[in-house]
Amino acid sequence: MPAARRKGYASEAARAARAWAYAERGWPGAVSYIMPGNLGSESVARKLGASPDGVIPYGKLEVAVWRHPSAIELSSGTAP
C-alpha cells in the first residue's frame, strides 16, 4: 500500500519475524528471496544486515538470495 511505504513497517515486521524464528524455532540463519530489481525489498533486506548471495531458479523465474546474519552473529554483536 503506497500510504504505508517508507515508514519502517516492513523492516520492523521482518526483524521481529527473524528474531522469533531464531529464538523460538531455533533457526540458525535465514535468507530472503527477492525478485531482481525489487529495490524496496532489497532496501529492507539491507537494513536487516542481509547481503546478496547469488541467484537461484524459482519455478520459471530466478530470484536473488539475500543471506541474513546468523543467530550467532546477531547474539554476539558481530553482525554487519
Short mmCIF file of N, CA and C in Angstrom, two decimals:
data_model
loop_
_atom_site.label_atom_id
_atom_site.label_comp_id
_atom_site.label_asym_id
_atom_site.label_seq_id
_atom_site.Cartn_x
_atom_site.Cartn_y
_atom_site.Cartn_z
N MET A 1 0.83 -1.17 0.00
CA MET A 1 0.00 0.00 0.00
C MET A 1 0.88 1.24 0.00
N PRO A 2 0.66 2.11 -0.95
CA PRO A 2 1.51 3.30 -1.05
C PRO A 2 1.55 4.14 0.23
N ALA A 3 0.45 4.24 0.95
CA ALA A 3 0.44 5.07 2.17
C ALA A 3 1.33 4.51 3.27
N ALA A 4 1.64 3.24 3.21
CA ALA A 4 2.45 2.60 4.26
C ALA A 4 3.93 2.53 3.90
N ARG A 5 4.29 2.93 2.70
CA ARG A 5 5.68 2.84 2.27
C ARG A 5 6.56 3.83 3.00
N ARG A 6 7.82 3.39 3.21
CA ARG A 6 8.87 4.24 3.78
C ARG A 6 8.57 4.69 5.21
N LYS A 7 7.83 3.88 5.94
CA LYS A 7 7.55 4.19 7.35
C LYS A 7 8.23 3.19 8.29
N GLY A 8 8.92 2.20 7.71
CA GLY A 8 9.65 1.24 8.53
C GLY A 8 8.85 0.02 8.94
N TYR A 9 7.60 -0.09 8.48
CA TYR A 9 6.77 -1.22 8.89
C TYR A 9 7.34 -2.56 8.42
N ALA A 10 7.78 -2.62 7.18
CA ALA A 10 8.29 -3.88 6.64
C ALA A 10 9.56 -4.30 7.38
N SER A 11 10.45 -3.35 7.63
CA SER A 11 11.69 -3.66 8.35
C SER A 11 11.39 -4.14 9.77
N GLU A 12 10.48 -3.46 10.43
CA GLU A 12 10.11 -3.83 11.80
C GLU A 12 9.49 -5.23 11.83
N ALA A 13 8.59 -5.51 10.91
CA ALA A 13 7.94 -6.82 10.87
C ALA A 13 8.94 -7.92 10.54
N ALA A 14 9.81 -7.67 9.57
CA ALA A 14 10.80 -8.68 9.18
C ALA A 14 11.80 -8.94 10.31
N ARG A 15 12.21 -7.88 10.99
CA ARG A 15 13.15 -8.05 12.11
C ARG A 15 12.50 -8.88 13.22
N ALA A 16 11.23 -8.61 13.51
CA ALA A 16 10.52 -9.37 14.55
C ALA A 16 10.32 -10.82 14.13
N ALA A 17 9.99 -11.05 12.87
CA ALA A 17 9.80 -12.42 12.39
C ALA A 17 11.11 -13.20 12.45
N ARG A 18 12.20 -12.56 12.06
CA ARG A 18 13.50 -13.23 12.10
C ARG A 18 13.91 -13.52 13.54
N ALA A 19 13.70 -12.59 14.46
CA ALA A 19 14.03 -12.81 15.87
C ALA A 19 13.22 -13.97 16.43
N TRP A 20 11.94 -14.03 16.08
CA TRP A 20 11.09 -15.13 16.54
C TRP A 20 11.59 -16.46 15.98
N ALA A 21 11.92 -16.50 14.70
CA ALA A 21 12.40 -17.74 14.08
C ALA A 21 13.69 -18.22 14.73
N TYR A 22 14.59 -17.30 15.05
CA TYR A 22 15.85 -17.66 15.68
C TYR A 22 15.61 -18.12 17.13
N ALA A 23 14.85 -17.33 17.90
CA ALA A 23 14.68 -17.62 19.33
C ALA A 23 13.70 -18.75 19.61
N GLU A 24 12.58 -18.75 18.92
CA GLU A 24 11.52 -19.70 19.24
C GLU A 24 11.57 -20.98 18.42
N ARG A 25 12.07 -20.89 17.22
CA ARG A 25 12.10 -22.07 16.34
C ARG A 25 13.49 -22.64 16.18
N GLY A 26 14.49 -21.95 16.70
CA GLY A 26 15.84 -22.47 16.65
C GLY A 26 16.53 -22.39 15.30
N TRP A 27 16.05 -21.52 14.43
CA TRP A 27 16.71 -21.37 13.14
C TRP A 27 18.12 -20.84 13.34
N PRO A 28 19.11 -21.40 12.67
CA PRO A 28 20.47 -20.87 12.78
C PRO A 28 20.70 -19.67 11.87
N GLY A 29 19.90 -19.53 10.82
CA GLY A 29 20.06 -18.45 9.86
C GLY A 29 18.81 -18.31 9.02
N ALA A 30 18.80 -17.28 8.19
CA ALA A 30 17.63 -17.02 7.34
C ALA A 30 18.09 -16.38 6.03
N VAL A 31 17.27 -16.55 5.01
CA VAL A 31 17.50 -15.90 3.72
C VAL A 31 16.20 -15.27 3.26
N SER A 32 16.33 -14.27 2.43
CA SER A 32 15.19 -13.68 1.73
C SER A 32 15.38 -13.95 0.25
N TYR A 33 14.30 -14.32 -0.41
CA TYR A 33 14.31 -14.48 -1.86
C TYR A 33 13.62 -13.27 -2.46
N ILE A 34 14.35 -12.52 -3.27
CA ILE A 34 13.86 -11.25 -3.78
C ILE A 34 13.98 -11.22 -5.30
N MET A 35 12.90 -10.81 -5.94
CA MET A 35 12.94 -10.65 -7.39
C MET A 35 13.96 -9.58 -7.73
N PRO A 36 14.88 -9.87 -8.65
CA PRO A 36 15.85 -8.85 -9.05
C PRO A 36 15.15 -7.56 -9.47
N GLY A 37 15.67 -6.46 -8.99
CA GLY A 37 15.09 -5.17 -9.32
C GLY A 37 14.04 -4.68 -8.34
N ASN A 38 13.66 -5.50 -7.34
CA ASN A 38 12.70 -5.07 -6.33
C ASN A 38 13.48 -4.26 -5.30
N LEU A 39 13.65 -2.98 -5.60
CA LEU A 39 14.51 -2.12 -4.79
C LEU A 39 14.00 -1.94 -3.37
N GLY A 40 12.68 -1.92 -3.18
CA GLY A 40 12.12 -1.79 -1.84
C GLY A 40 12.48 -2.97 -0.96
N SER A 41 12.32 -4.17 -1.49
CA SER A 41 12.66 -5.38 -0.73
C SER A 41 14.16 -5.48 -0.50
N GLU A 42 14.96 -5.09 -1.49
CA GLU A 42 16.41 -5.09 -1.30
C GLU A 42 16.81 -4.12 -0.19
N SER A 43 16.14 -2.98 -0.13
CA SER A 43 16.43 -1.99 0.91
C SER A 43 16.09 -2.54 2.29
N VAL A 44 14.96 -3.22 2.42
CA VAL A 44 14.58 -3.83 3.70
C VAL A 44 15.62 -4.87 4.10
N ALA A 45 16.00 -5.73 3.16
CA ALA A 45 17.00 -6.76 3.46
C ALA A 45 18.31 -6.12 3.91
N ARG A 46 18.72 -5.08 3.23
CA ARG A 46 19.97 -4.39 3.58
C ARG A 46 19.89 -3.80 4.99
N LYS A 47 18.74 -3.19 5.33
CA LYS A 47 18.55 -2.63 6.68
C LYS A 47 18.67 -3.69 7.76
N LEU A 48 18.31 -4.93 7.42
CA LEU A 48 18.38 -6.02 8.38
C LEU A 48 19.75 -6.69 8.40
N GLY A 49 20.69 -6.15 7.64
CA GLY A 49 22.05 -6.69 7.63
C GLY A 49 22.27 -7.81 6.64
N ALA A 50 21.27 -8.09 5.79
CA ALA A 50 21.41 -9.15 4.79
C ALA A 50 22.28 -8.66 3.64
N SER A 51 22.88 -9.61 2.95
CA SER A 51 23.70 -9.27 1.79
C SER A 51 23.42 -10.24 0.65
N PRO A 52 23.60 -9.79 -0.60
CA PRO A 52 23.33 -10.66 -1.74
C PRO A 52 24.22 -11.89 -1.72
N ASP A 53 23.63 -13.03 -2.08
CA ASP A 53 24.38 -14.29 -2.06
C ASP A 53 23.99 -15.16 -3.26
N GLY A 54 23.98 -14.55 -4.44
CA GLY A 54 23.72 -15.30 -5.64
C GLY A 54 22.27 -15.25 -6.10
N VAL A 55 22.03 -16.00 -7.17
CA VAL A 55 20.71 -16.08 -7.79
C VAL A 55 20.38 -17.55 -7.95
N ILE A 56 19.12 -17.91 -7.71
CA ILE A 56 18.69 -19.31 -7.86
C ILE A 56 17.42 -19.37 -8.69
N PRO A 57 17.17 -20.52 -9.34
CA PRO A 57 15.90 -20.68 -10.04
C PRO A 57 14.76 -20.80 -9.03
N TYR A 58 13.64 -20.23 -9.39
CA TYR A 58 12.44 -20.30 -8.56
C TYR A 58 11.27 -20.49 -9.51
N GLY A 59 10.90 -21.74 -9.75
CA GLY A 59 9.91 -22.02 -10.78
C GLY A 59 10.49 -21.64 -12.13
N LYS A 60 9.76 -20.85 -12.87
CA LYS A 60 10.22 -20.39 -14.18
C LYS A 60 11.02 -19.10 -14.09
N LEU A 61 11.20 -18.59 -12.89
CA LEU A 61 11.89 -17.33 -12.67
C LEU A 61 13.24 -17.57 -12.01
N GLU A 62 13.97 -16.51 -11.82
CA GLU A 62 15.16 -16.53 -11.00
C GLU A 62 14.98 -15.48 -9.92
N VAL A 63 15.45 -15.79 -8.71
CA VAL A 63 15.37 -14.84 -7.61
C VAL A 63 16.75 -14.66 -7.00
N ALA A 64 16.96 -13.48 -6.46
CA ALA A 64 18.21 -13.20 -5.74
C ALA A 64 18.06 -13.71 -4.32
N VAL A 65 19.12 -14.33 -3.82
CA VAL A 65 19.16 -14.80 -2.44
C VAL A 65 19.89 -13.73 -1.62
N TRP A 66 19.25 -13.29 -0.55
CA TRP A 66 19.87 -12.34 0.38
C TRP A 66 20.03 -13.06 1.71
N ARG A 67 21.28 -13.27 2.14
CA ARG A 67 21.57 -14.02 3.36
C ARG A 67 21.64 -13.06 4.56
N HIS A 68 20.85 -13.39 5.58
CA HIS A 68 20.81 -12.58 6.81
C HIS A 68 21.91 -13.00 7.77
N PRO A 69 22.30 -12.11 8.67
CA PRO A 69 23.24 -12.51 9.71
C PRO A 69 22.67 -13.70 10.49
N SER A 70 23.54 -14.61 10.89
CA SER A 70 23.09 -15.78 11.64
C SER A 70 22.65 -15.38 13.04
N ALA A 71 21.96 -16.30 13.69
CA ALA A 71 21.55 -16.08 15.08
C ALA A 71 22.78 -15.83 15.95
N ILE A 72 23.85 -16.56 15.70
CA ILE A 72 25.08 -16.40 16.49
C ILE A 72 25.69 -15.02 16.25
N GLU A 73 25.74 -14.59 15.00
CA GLU A 73 26.29 -13.26 14.69
C GLU A 73 25.49 -12.16 15.37
N LEU A 74 24.17 -12.29 15.35
CA LEU A 74 23.32 -11.28 15.97
C LEU A 74 23.48 -11.26 17.49
N SER A 75 23.54 -12.45 18.09
CA SER A 75 23.64 -12.52 19.55
C SER A 75 25.02 -12.09 20.07
N SER A 76 26.04 -12.27 19.24
CA SER A 76 27.39 -11.91 19.69
C SER A 76 27.76 -10.47 19.32
N GLY A 77 26.90 -9.83 18.53
CA GLY A 77 27.19 -8.46 18.12
C GLY A 77 28.17 -8.36 16.98
N THR A 78 28.45 -9.47 16.29
CA THR A 78 29.41 -9.44 15.18
C THR A 78 28.73 -9.30 13.82
N ALA A 79 27.40 -9.14 13.83
CA ALA A 79 26.67 -8.99 12.56
C ALA A 79 27.06 -7.65 11.92
N PRO A 80 27.12 -7.64 10.60
CA PRO A 80 27.45 -6.38 9.91
C PRO A 80 26.39 -5.32 10.14
#
